[in-house]
Tab-separated table of C-alpha atoms and ligand atoms in Angstrom:
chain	number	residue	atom	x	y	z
A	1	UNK	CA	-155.129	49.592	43.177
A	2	UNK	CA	-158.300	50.911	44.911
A	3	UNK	CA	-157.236	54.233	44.528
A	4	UNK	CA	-161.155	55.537	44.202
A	5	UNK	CA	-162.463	52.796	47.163
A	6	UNK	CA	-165.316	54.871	49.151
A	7	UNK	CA	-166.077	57.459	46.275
A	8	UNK	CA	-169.335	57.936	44.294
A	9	UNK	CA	-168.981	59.036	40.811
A	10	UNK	CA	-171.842	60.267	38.861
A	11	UNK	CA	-170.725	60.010	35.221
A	12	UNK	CA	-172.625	61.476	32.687
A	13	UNK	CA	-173.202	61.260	29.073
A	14	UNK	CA	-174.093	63.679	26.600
A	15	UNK	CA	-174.297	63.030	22.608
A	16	UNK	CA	-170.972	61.837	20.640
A	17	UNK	CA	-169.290	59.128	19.333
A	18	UNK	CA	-166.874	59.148	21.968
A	19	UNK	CA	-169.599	57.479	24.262
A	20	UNK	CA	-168.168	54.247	23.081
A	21	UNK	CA	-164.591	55.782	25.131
A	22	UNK	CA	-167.427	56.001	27.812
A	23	UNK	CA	-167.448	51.826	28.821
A	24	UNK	CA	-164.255	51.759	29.133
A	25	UNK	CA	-163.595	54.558	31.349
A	26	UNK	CA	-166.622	53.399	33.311
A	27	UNK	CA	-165.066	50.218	34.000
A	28	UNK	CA	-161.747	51.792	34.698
A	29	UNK	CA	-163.714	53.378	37.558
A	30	UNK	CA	-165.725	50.583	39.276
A	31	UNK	CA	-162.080	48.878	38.373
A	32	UNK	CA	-160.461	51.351	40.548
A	33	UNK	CA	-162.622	51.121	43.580
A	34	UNK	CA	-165.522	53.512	42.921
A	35	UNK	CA	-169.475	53.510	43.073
A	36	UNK	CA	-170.629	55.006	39.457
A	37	UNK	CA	-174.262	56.252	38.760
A	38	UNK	CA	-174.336	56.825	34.767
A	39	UNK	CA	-176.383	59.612	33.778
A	40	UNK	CA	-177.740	59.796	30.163
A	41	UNK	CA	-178.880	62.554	28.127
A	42	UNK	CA	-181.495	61.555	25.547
A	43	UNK	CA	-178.485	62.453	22.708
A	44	UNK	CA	-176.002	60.057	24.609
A	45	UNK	CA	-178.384	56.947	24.295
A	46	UNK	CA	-178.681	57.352	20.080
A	47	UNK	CA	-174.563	56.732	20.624
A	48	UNK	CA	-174.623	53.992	23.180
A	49	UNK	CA	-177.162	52.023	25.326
A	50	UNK	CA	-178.087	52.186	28.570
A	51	UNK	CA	-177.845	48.437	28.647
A	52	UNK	CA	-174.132	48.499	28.365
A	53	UNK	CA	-173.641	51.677	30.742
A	54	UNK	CA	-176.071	49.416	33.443
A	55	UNK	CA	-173.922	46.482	33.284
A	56	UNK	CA	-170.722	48.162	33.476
A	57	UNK	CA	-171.505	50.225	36.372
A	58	UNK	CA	-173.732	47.682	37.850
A	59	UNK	CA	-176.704	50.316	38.204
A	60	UNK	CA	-179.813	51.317	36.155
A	61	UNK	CA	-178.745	53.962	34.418
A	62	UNK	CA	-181.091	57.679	35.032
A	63	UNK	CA	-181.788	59.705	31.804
A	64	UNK	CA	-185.240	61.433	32.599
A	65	UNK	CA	-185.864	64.234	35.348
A	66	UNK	CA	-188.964	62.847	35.348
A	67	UNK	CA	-187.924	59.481	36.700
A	68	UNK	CA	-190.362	58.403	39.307
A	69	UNK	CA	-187.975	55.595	40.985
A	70	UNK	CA	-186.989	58.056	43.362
A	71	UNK	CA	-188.909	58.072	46.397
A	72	UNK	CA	-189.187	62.257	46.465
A	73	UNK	CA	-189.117	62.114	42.782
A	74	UNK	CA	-186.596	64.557	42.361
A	75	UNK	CA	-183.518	62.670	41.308
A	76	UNK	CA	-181.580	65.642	40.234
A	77	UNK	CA	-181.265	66.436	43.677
A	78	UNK	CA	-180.998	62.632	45.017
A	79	UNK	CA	-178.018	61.980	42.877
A	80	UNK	CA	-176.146	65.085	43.406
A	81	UNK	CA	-175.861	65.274	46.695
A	82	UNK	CA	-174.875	61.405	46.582
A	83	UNK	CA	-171.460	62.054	44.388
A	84	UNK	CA	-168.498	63.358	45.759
A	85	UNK	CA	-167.597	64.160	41.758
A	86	UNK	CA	-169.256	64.669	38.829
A	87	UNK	CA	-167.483	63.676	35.509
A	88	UNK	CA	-168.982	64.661	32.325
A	89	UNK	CA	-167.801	61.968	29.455
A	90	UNK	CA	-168.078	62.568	26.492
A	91	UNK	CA	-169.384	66.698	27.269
A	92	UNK	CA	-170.126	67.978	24.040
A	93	UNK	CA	-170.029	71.729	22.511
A	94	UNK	CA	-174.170	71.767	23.197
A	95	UNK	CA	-173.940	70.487	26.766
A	96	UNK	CA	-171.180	72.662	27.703
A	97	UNK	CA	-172.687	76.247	26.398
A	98	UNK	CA	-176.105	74.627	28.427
A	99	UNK	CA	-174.123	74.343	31.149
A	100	UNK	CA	-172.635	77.441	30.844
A	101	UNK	CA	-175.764	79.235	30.637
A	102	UNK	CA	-177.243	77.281	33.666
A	103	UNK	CA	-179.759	75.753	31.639
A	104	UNK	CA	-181.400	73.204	33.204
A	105	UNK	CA	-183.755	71.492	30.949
A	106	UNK	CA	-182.711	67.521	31.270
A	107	UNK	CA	-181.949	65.477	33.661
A	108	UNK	CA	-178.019	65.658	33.883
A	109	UNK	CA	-178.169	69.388	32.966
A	110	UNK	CA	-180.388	69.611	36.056
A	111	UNK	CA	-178.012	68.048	38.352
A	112	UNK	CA	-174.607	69.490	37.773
A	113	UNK	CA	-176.722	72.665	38.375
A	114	UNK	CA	-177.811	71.872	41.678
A	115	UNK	CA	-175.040	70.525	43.041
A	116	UNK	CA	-173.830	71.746	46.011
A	117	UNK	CA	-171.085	73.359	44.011
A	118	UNK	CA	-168.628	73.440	47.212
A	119	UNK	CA	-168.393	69.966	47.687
A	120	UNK	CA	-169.059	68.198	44.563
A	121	UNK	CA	-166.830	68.759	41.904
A	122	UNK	CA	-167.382	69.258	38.120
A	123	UNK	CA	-165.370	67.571	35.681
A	124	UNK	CA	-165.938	68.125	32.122
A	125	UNK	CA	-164.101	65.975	29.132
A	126	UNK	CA	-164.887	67.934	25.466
A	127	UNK	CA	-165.593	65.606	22.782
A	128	UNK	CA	-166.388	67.078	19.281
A	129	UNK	CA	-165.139	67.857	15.778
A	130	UNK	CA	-162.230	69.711	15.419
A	131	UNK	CA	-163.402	72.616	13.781
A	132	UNK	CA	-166.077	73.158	16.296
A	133	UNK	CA	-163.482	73.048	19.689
A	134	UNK	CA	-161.701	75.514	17.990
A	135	UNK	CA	-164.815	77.953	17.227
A	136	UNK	CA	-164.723	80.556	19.286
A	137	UNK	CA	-167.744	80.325	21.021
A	138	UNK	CA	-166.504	76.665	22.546
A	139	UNK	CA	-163.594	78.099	23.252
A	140	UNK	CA	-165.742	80.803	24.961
A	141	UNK	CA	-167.744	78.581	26.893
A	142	UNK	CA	-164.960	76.482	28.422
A	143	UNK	CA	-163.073	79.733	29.271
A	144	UNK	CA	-166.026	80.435	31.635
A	145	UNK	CA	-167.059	77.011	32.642
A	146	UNK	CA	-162.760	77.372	33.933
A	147	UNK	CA	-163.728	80.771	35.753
A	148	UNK	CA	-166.700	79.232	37.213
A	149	UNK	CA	-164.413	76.271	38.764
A	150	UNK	CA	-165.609	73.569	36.397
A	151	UNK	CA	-162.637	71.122	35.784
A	152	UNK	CA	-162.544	71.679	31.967
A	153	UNK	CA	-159.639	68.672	31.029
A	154	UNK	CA	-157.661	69.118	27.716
A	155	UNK	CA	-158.633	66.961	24.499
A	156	UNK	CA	-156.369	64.751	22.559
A	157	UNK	CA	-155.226	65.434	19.036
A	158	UNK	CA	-155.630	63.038	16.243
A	159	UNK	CA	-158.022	60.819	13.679
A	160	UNK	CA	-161.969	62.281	14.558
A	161	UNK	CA	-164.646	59.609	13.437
A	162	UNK	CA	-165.568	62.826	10.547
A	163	UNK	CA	-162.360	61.363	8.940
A	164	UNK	CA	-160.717	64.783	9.549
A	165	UNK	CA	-157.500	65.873	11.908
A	166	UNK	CA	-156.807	67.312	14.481
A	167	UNK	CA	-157.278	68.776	18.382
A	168	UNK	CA	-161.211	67.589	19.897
A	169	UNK	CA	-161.142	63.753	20.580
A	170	UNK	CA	-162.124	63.017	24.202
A	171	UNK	CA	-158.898	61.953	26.279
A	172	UNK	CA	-158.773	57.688	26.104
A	173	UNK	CA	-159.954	56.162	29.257
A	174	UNK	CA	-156.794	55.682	31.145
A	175	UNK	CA	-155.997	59.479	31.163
A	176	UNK	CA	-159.462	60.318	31.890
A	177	UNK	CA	-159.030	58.087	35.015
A	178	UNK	CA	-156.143	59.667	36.118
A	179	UNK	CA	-157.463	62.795	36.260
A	180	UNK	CA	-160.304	61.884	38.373
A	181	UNK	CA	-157.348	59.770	40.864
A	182	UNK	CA	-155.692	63.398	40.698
A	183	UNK	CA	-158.786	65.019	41.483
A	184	UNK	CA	-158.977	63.533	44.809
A	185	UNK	CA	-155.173	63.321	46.103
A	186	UNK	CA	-154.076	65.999	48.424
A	187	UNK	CA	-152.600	69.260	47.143
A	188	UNK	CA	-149.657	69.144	48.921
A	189	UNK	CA	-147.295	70.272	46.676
A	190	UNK	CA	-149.339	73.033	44.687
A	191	UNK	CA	-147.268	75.494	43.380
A	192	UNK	CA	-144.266	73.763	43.690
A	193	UNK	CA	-141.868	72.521	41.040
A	194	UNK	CA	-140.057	69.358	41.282
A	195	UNK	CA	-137.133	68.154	39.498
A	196	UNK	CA	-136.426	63.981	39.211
A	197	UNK	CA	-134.115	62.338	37.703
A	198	UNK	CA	-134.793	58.612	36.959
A	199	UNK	CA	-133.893	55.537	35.013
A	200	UNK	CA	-129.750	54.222	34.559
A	201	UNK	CA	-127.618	56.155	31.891
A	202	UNK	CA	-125.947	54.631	29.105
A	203	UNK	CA	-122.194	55.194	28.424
A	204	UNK	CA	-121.580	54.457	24.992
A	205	UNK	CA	-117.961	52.405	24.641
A	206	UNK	CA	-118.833	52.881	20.347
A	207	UNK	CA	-121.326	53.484	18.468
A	208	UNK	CA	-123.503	50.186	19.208
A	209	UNK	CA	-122.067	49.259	22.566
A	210	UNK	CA	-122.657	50.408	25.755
A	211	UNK	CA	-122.267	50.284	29.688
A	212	UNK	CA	-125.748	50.666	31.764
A	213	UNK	CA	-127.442	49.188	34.513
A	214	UNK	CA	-130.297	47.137	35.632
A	215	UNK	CA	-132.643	50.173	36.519
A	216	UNK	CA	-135.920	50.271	35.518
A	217	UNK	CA	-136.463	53.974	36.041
A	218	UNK	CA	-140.327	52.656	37.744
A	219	UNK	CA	-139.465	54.406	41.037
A	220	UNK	CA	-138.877	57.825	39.475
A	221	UNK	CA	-141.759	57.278	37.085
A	222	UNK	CA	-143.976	56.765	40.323
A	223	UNK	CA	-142.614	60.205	41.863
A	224	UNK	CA	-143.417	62.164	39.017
A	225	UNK	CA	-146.588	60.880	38.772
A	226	UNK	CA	-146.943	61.368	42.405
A	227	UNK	CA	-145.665	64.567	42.677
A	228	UNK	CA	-148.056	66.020	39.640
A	229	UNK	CA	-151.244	64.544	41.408
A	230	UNK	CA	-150.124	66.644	44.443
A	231	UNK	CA	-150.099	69.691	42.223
A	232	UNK	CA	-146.410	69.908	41.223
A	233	UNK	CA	-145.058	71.281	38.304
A	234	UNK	CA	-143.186	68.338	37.150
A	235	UNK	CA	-139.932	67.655	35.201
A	236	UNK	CA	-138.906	64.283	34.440
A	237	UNK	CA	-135.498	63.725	33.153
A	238	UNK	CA	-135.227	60.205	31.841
A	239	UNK	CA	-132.545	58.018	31.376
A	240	UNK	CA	-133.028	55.218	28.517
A	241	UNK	CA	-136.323	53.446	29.580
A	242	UNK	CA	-138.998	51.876	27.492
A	243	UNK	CA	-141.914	54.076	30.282
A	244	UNK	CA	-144.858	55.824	28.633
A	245	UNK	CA	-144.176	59.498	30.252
A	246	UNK	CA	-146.870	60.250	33.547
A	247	UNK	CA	-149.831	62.711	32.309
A	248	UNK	CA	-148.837	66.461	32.786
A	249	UNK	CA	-145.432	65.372	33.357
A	250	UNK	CA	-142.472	67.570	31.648
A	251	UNK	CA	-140.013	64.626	30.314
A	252	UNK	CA	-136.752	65.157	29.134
A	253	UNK	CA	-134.599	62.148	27.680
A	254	UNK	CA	-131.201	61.548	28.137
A	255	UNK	CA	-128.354	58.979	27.734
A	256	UNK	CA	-125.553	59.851	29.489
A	257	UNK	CA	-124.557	60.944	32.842
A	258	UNK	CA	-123.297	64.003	31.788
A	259	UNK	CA	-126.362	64.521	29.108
A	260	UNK	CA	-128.139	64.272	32.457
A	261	UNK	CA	-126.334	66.626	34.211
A	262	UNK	CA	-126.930	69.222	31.724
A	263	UNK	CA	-130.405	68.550	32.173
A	264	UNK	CA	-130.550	68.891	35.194
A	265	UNK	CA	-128.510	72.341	35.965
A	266	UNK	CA	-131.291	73.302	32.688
A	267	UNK	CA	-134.094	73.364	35.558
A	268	UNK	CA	-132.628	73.009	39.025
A	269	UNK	CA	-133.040	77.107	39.041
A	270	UNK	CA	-136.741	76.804	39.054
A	271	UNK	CA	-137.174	74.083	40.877
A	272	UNK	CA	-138.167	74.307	45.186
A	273	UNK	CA	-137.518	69.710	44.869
A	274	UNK	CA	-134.500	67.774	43.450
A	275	UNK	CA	-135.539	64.228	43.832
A	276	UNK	CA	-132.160	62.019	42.561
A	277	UNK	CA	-133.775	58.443	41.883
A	278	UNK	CA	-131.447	57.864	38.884
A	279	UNK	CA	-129.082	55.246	38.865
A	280	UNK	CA	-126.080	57.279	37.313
A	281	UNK	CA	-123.456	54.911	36.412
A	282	UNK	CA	-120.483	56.255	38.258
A	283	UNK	CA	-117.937	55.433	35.483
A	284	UNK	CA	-117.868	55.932	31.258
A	285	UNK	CA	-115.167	55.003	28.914
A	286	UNK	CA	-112.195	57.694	28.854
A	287	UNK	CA	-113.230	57.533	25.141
A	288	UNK	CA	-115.806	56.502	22.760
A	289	UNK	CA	-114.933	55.229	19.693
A	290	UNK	CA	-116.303	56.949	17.258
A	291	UNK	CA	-116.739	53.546	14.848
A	292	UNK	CA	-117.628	50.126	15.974
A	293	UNK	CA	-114.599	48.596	17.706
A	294	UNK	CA	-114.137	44.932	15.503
A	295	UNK	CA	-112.118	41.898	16.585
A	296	UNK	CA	-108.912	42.006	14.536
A	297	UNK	CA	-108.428	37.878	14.936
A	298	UNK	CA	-105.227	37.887	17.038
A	299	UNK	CA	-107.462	36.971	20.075
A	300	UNK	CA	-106.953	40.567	22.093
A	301	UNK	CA	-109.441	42.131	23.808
A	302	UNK	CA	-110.193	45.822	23.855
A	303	UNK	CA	-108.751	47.230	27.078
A	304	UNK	CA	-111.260	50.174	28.522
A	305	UNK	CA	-110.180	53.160	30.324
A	306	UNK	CA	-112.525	55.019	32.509
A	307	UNK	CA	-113.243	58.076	33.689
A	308	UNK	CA	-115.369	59.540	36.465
A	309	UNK	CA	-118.676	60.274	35.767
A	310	UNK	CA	-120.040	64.089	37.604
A	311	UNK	CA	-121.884	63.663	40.511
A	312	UNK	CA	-125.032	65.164	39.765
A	313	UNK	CA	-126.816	65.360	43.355
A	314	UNK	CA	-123.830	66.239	45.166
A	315	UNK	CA	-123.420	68.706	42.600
A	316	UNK	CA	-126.734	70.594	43.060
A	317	UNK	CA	-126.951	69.856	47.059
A	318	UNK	CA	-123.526	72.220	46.842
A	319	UNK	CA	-125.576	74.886	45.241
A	320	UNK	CA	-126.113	77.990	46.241
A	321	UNK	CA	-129.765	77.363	46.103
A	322	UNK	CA	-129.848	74.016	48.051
A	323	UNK	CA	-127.859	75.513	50.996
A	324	UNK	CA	-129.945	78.666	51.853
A	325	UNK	CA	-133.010	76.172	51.772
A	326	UNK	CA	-134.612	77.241	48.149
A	327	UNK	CA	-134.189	73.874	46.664
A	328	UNK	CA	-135.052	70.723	48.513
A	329	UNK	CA	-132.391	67.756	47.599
A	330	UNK	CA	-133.630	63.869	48.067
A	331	UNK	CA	-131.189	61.583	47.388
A	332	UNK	CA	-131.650	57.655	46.873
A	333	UNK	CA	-129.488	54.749	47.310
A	334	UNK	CA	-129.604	51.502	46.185
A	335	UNK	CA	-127.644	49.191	48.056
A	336	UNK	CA	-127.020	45.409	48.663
A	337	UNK	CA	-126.438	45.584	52.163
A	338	UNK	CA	-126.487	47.160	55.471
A	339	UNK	CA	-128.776	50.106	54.126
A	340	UNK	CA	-128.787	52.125	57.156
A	341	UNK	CA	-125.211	52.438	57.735
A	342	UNK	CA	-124.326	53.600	53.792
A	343	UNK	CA	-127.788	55.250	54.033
A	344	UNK	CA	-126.613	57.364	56.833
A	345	UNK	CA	-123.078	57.725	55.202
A	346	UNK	CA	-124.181	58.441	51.681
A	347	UNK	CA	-126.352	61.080	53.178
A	348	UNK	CA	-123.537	63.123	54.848
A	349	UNK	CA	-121.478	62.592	51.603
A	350	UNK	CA	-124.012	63.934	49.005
A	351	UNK	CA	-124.957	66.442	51.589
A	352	UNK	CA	-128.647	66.587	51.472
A	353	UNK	CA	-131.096	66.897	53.317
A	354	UNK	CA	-133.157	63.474	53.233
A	355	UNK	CA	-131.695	60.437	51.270
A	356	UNK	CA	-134.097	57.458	50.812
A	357	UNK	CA	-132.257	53.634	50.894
A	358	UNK	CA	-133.165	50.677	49.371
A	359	UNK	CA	-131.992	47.376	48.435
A	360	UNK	CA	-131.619	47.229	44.919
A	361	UNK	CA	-131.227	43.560	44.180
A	362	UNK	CA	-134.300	43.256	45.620
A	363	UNK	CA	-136.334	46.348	43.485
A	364	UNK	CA	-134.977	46.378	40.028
A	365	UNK	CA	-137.867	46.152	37.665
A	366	UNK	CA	-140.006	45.085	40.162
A	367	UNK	CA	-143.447	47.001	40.895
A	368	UNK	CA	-142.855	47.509	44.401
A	369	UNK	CA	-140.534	48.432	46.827
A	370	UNK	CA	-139.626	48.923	50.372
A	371	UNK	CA	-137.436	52.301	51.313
A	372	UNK	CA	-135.651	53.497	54.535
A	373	UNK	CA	-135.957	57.426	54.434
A	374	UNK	CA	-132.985	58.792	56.933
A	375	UNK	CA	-133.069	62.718	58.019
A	376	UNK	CA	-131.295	64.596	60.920
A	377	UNK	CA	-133.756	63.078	63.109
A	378	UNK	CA	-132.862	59.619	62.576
A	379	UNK	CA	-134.546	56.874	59.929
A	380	UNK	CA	-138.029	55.669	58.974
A	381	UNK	CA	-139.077	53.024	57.162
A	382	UNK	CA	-141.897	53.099	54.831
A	383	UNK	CA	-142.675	49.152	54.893
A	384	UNK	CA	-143.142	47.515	51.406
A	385	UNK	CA	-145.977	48.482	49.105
A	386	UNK	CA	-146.407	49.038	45.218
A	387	UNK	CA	-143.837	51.431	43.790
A	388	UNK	CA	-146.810	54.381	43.316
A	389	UNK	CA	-148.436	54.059	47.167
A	390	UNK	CA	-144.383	54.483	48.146
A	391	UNK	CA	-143.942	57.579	45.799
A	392	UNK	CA	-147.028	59.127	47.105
A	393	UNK	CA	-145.822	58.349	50.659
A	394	UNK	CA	-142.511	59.920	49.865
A	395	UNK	CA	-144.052	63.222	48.636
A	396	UNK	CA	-146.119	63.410	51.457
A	397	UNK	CA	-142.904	63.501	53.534
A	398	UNK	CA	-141.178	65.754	51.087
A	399	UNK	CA	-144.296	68.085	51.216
A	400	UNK	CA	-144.068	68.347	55.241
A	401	UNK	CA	-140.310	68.994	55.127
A	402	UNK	CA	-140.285	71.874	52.507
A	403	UNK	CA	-140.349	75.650	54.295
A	404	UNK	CA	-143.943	76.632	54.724
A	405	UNK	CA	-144.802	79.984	52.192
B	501	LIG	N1	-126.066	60.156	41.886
B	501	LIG	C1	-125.887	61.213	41.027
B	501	LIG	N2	-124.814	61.251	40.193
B	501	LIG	C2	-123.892	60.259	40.213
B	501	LIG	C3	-124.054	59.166	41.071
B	501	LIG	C4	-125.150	59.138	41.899
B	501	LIG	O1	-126.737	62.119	41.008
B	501	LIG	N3	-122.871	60.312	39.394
B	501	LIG	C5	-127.195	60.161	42.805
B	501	LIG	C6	-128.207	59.070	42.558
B	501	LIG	O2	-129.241	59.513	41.712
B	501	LIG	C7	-128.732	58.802	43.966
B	501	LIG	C8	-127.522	59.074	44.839
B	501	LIG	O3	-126.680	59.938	44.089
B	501	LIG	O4	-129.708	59.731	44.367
B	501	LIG	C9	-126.755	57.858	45.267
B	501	LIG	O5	-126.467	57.046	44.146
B	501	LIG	P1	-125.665	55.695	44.343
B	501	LIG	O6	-125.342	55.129	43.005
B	501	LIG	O7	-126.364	54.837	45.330
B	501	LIG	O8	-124.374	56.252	45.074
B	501	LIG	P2	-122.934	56.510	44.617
B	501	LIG	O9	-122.580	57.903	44.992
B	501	LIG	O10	-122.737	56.125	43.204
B	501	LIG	O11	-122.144	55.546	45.607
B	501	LIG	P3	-121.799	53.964	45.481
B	501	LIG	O12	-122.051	53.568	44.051
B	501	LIG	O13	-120.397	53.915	45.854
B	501	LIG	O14	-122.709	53.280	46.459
């Protein structure tokens, strides 16, 4: 995934233990297709050296405004107008209330100062004890760092290198990453709220046994992801699937088809997007036993009765809210042959709007895809690619069919 190729990151450094988070996320950047200049304050480099920071990024690392490499000798300017982000990791309590206060008296200081504060975006990641993210004057400070359009990210909650507990670690690296991905992708659904449904259900026959399918639930697990980098409010609800849950993402688990129809018709209300990439198994036992079902020796085999499980899409495509245009349905089908004709007819069954098609022999559990989306106007492929480049293809396409506001 190049999902950063052609940007320049200036990452900076200022004094805490989670500079050693700071490699990694460094890597995860130059990893990811970007150019990273590492900027050091003096506290950073008792936590880490510039050694490692130089060979990561593959560039000296600049720690002194008074660095006279720079032809004009004013780096803080040089480097500033070079990024198209700036990402402070670790920021600590001191470098944030500097920041806030427009001081100015180091090099990195310096430089998220003069940026040209239109263009070049400031992303902070907190780092510090626990007791002093919660003081109020932190809290204070990244209240108006927020005001003054600095990208103040959350902190995780856990272990501290102090030994004590609780909220003021610096995100890991991989969630850090994401947010500078999200950073960059288009808004195009901000202020939206999307509902997905993804994954198979599982119909339990007794208490250990079960009918389910070969789903993967990686196709909805792209959307939501997608759909929160374009600004979405997201709700995920999740069949049985084994997925770590997409950052900002709402997740709701479920088992059955009909536990996910209640969670569905929980949100639908508030939602403007009802994506339907679920595999809902269409039939469950009339019954479930409520103990495990044993052999009895005479060499007879259980005999299952089913039932029919609810439709959930064609359920909330009938809705009041899906027909005057409030709520945007997207169905999917998985098929194993001739997609466009039970494309086309599975669209005009479910009765919505835009129903996506794919072959599902050829998808499950893979990590990519290729899909056939078919409107009123006709159908469109969107020619294979990893499951996340076809989500955020998919949203796009959403985004451009929703009512404008
Ligand atoms: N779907 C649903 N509830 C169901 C069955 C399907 O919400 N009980 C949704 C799926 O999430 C998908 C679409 O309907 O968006 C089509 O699912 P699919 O299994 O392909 O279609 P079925 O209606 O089950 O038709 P068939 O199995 O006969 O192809």
């Amino acid at each position: 995934m190049s999902d950063l190729a052609g940007k320049h990151i200036v990452l900076g450094l200022s004094g805490g233990v989670a500079c050693y988070k700071a490699a990694e996320f460094c890597r995860g950047l130059v990893k990811a297709g970007a150019t990273v200049q590492v900027v050091m304050t003096e506290a950073a480099e008792h936590f880490i050296t510039p050694v490692t920071m130089q060979a990561l990024s593959g560039r000296p690392v600049y720690s002194s405004q008074w660095d006279a490499r720079e032809g004009n000798n004013m780096p803080h300017i040089n480097l500033s107008r070079e990024a198209d982000a700036i990402v402070i990791a670790p920021a600590s309590a001191d470098f944030m209330a500097k920041l806030l206060h427009g001081r100015a008296d180091d090099l990195l200081s310096l430089l998220c100062l003069a940026r040209p504060i239109e263009r070049v975006q400031l992303i902070v990641a907190p780092a510090m004890n626990r007791e002093m993210y919660a003081h109020p004057a932190t809290q204070r400070n990244m209240a108006q760092l927020r005001a003054d359009g600095t990208t103040v990210l959350g902190v995780g909650a856990g272990e501290q290198a102090c030994g004590e507990t609780g909220d003021g670690r610096m995100l890991e690296p991989d969630e850090l990453l994401y947010e500078v991905v999200r950073h960059f992708r288009p808004k195009v659904l901000a202020g939206r709220h999307v509902l997905i449904t993804a994954g198979p259900t599982f119909e339990a026959i007794d208490p250990v046994r079960g009918l389910t399918n070969r789903s993967s639930g990686k196709m909805g697990f792209a959307l939501a992801r997608a759909a929160h980098e374009a600004g979405a409010q997201v709700t995920l609800v999740a069949g049985p699937v084994a997925l770590p849950t997409p950052r900002g993402v709402m997740r709701v688990d479920v088992q059955s088809a009909s536990d996910m129809q209640r969670a569905v018709q929980a949100s639908a209300d508030a939602a403007d997007v009802f994506i339907a990439a679920a595999a809902v198994a269409d039939w469950r036992p009339a019954s479930a036993a409520e103990q495990k079902i044993k052999k009895d020796g005479s060499g007879d085999v259980p005999a299952l009765a089913f039932v029919e499980n609810p439709d959930i899409l064609a359920g909330v495509a009938a809705s009041q809210r899906a027909k005057s245009g409030a709520l945007y349905c997207v169905g999917f089908a998985a098929e194993s042959h001739d997609l466009l004709a039970h494309a086309q007819a599975k669209r005009a069954r479910k009765g919505v709007p835009l129903l996506v098609g794919n072959i599902g022999p050829d998808t499950f559990g893979r990590d990519d895809n290729a899909l056939l989306l078919v409107d009123e106007r006709g159908a469109h492929e969107l020619p294979r690619a990893s499951k996340l480049a076809l989500a955020r293809a998919l949203v796009a396409e959403i985004a451009q069919r929703l009512p404008r506001r």
